[in-house]
Coordinates of N, CA and C in Angstrom, one line a residue:
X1 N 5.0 -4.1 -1.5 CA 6.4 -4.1 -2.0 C 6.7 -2.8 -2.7
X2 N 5.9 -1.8 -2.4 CA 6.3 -0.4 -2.8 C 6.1 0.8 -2.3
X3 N 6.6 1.8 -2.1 CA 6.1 3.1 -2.1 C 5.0 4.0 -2.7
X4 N 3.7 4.1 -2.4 CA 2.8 4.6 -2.9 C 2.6 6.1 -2.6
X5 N 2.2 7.0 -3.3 CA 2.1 8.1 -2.8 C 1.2 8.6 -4.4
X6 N 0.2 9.6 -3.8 CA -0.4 10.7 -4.6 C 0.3 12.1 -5.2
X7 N 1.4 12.4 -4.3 CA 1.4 14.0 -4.9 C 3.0 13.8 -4.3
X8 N 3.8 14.6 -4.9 CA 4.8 14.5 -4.1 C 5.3 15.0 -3.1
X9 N 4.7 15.6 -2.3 CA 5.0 15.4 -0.8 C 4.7 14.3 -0.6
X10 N 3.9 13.4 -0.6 CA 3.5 11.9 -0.1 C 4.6 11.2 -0.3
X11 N 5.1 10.9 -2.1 CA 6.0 10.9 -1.7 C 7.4 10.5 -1.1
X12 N 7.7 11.8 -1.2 CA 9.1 12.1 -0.5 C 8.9 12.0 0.7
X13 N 7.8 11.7 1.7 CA 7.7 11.5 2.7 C 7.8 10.2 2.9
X14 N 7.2 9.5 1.7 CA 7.4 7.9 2.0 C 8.8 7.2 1.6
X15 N 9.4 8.5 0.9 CA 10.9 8.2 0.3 C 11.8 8.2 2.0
X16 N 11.6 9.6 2.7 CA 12.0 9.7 3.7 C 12.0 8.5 4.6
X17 N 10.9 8.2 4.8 CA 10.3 6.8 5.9 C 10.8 6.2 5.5
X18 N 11.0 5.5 4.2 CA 11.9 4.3 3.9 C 13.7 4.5 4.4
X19 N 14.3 5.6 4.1 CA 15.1 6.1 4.1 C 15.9 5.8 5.9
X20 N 14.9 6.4 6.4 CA 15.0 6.4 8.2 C 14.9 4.5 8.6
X21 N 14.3 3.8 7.9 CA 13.8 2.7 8.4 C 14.4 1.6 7.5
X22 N 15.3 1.2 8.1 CA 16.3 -0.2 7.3 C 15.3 -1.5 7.4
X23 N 14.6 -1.7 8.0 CA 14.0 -2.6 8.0 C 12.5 -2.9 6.9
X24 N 12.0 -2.0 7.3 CA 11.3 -1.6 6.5 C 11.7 -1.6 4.5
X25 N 12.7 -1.0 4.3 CA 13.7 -1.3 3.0 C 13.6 -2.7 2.8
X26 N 14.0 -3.6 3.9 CA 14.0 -4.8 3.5 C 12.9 -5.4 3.3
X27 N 12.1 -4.9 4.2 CA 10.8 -5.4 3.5 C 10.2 -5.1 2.6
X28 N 10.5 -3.9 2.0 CA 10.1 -3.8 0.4 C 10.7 -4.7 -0.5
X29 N 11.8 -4.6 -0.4 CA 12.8 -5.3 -1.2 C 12.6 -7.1 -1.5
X30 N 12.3 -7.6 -0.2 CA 11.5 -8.6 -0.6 C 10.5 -9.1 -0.9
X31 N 9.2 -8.0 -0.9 CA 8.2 -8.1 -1.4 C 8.5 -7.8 -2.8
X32 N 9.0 -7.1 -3.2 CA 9.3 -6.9 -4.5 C 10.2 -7.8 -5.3
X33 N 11.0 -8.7 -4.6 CA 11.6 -10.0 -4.9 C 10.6 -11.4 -5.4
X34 N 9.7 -11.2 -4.4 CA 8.9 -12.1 -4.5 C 7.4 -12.0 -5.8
X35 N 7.8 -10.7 -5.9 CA 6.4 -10.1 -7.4 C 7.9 -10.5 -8.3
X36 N 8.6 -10.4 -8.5 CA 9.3 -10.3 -9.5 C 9.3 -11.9 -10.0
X37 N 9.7 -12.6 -9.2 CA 10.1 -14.6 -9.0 C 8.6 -15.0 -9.5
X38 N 7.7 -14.6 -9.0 CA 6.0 -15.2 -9.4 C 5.3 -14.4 -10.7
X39 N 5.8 -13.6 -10.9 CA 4.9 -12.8 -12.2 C 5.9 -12.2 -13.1
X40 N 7.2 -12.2 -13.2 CA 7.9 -11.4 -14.1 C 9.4 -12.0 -15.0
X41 N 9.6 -13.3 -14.0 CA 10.8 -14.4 -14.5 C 10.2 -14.3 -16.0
X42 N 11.1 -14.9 -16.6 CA 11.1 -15.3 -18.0 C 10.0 -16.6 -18.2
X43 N 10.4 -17.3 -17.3 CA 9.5 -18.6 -17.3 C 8.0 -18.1 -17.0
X44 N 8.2 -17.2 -16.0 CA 6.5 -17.2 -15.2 C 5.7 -16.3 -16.6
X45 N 6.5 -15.4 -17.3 CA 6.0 -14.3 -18.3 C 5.3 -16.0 -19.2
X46 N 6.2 -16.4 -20.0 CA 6.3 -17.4 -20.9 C 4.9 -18.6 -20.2
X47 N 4.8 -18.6 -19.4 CA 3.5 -19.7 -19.1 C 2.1 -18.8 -18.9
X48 N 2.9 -17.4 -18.7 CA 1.2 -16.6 -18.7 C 0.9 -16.0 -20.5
X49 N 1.7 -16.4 -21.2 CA 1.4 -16.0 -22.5 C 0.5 -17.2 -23.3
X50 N 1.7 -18.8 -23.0 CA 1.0 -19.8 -23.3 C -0.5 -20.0 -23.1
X51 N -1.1 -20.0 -21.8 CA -2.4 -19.5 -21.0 C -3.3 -18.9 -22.2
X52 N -2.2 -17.8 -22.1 CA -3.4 -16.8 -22.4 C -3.5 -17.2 -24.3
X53 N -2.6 -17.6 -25.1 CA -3.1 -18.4 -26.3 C -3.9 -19.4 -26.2
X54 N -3.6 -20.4 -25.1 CA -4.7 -21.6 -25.1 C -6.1 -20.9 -24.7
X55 N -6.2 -20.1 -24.0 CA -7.5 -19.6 -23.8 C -8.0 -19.2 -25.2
X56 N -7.5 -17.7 -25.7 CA -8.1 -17.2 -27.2 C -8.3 -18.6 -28.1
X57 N -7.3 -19.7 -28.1 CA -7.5 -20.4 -29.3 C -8.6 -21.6 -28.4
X58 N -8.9 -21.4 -27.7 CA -10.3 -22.3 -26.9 C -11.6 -21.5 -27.5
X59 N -11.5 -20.0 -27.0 CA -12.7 -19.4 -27.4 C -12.7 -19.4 -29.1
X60 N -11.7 -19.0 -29.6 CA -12.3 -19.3 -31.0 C -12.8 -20.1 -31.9
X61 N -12.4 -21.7 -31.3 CA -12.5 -22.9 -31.6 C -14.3 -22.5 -31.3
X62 N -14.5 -22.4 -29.5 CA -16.0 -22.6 -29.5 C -16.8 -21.2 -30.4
X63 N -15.9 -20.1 -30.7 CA -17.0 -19.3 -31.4 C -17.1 -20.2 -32.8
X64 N -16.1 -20.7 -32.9 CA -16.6 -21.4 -34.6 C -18.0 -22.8 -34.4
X65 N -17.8 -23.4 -33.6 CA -18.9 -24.1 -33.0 C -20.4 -23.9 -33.0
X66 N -20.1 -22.8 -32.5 CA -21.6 -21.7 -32.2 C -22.2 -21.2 -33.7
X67 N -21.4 -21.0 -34.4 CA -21.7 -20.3 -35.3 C -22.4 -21.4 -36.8

């Protein structure tokens, strides 16, 4: 769902290729539609934070355990 390139001729070559190829565009565009709807909504952000507190407050619970 992107344009990759190293140096810029790469690139503007891959700017070009997209440019020349409509179709291709659209298939970026929906691959990039679809990273967006799975990892970047408000909701999907907000459930990977949740996660990621229940996990730290899991581990710190069992470091206090251990200790």
């Amino acid at each position: 769902n992107a344009l990759l390139g190293e140096t810029g001729e790469e690139i503007a070559a891959l700017v070009e290729r997209a440019y020349r190829a409509p179709e291709l565009r659209k298939q970026i565009g929906r691959g990039a539609r679809e990273t967006y709807e799975t990892k970047y909504r408000p909701d999907a952000v907000a459930l990977a934070l949740i996660k990621c507190g229940e996990t730290a407050l899991s581990d710190a619970q069992t470091e206090d355990l251990i200790k």
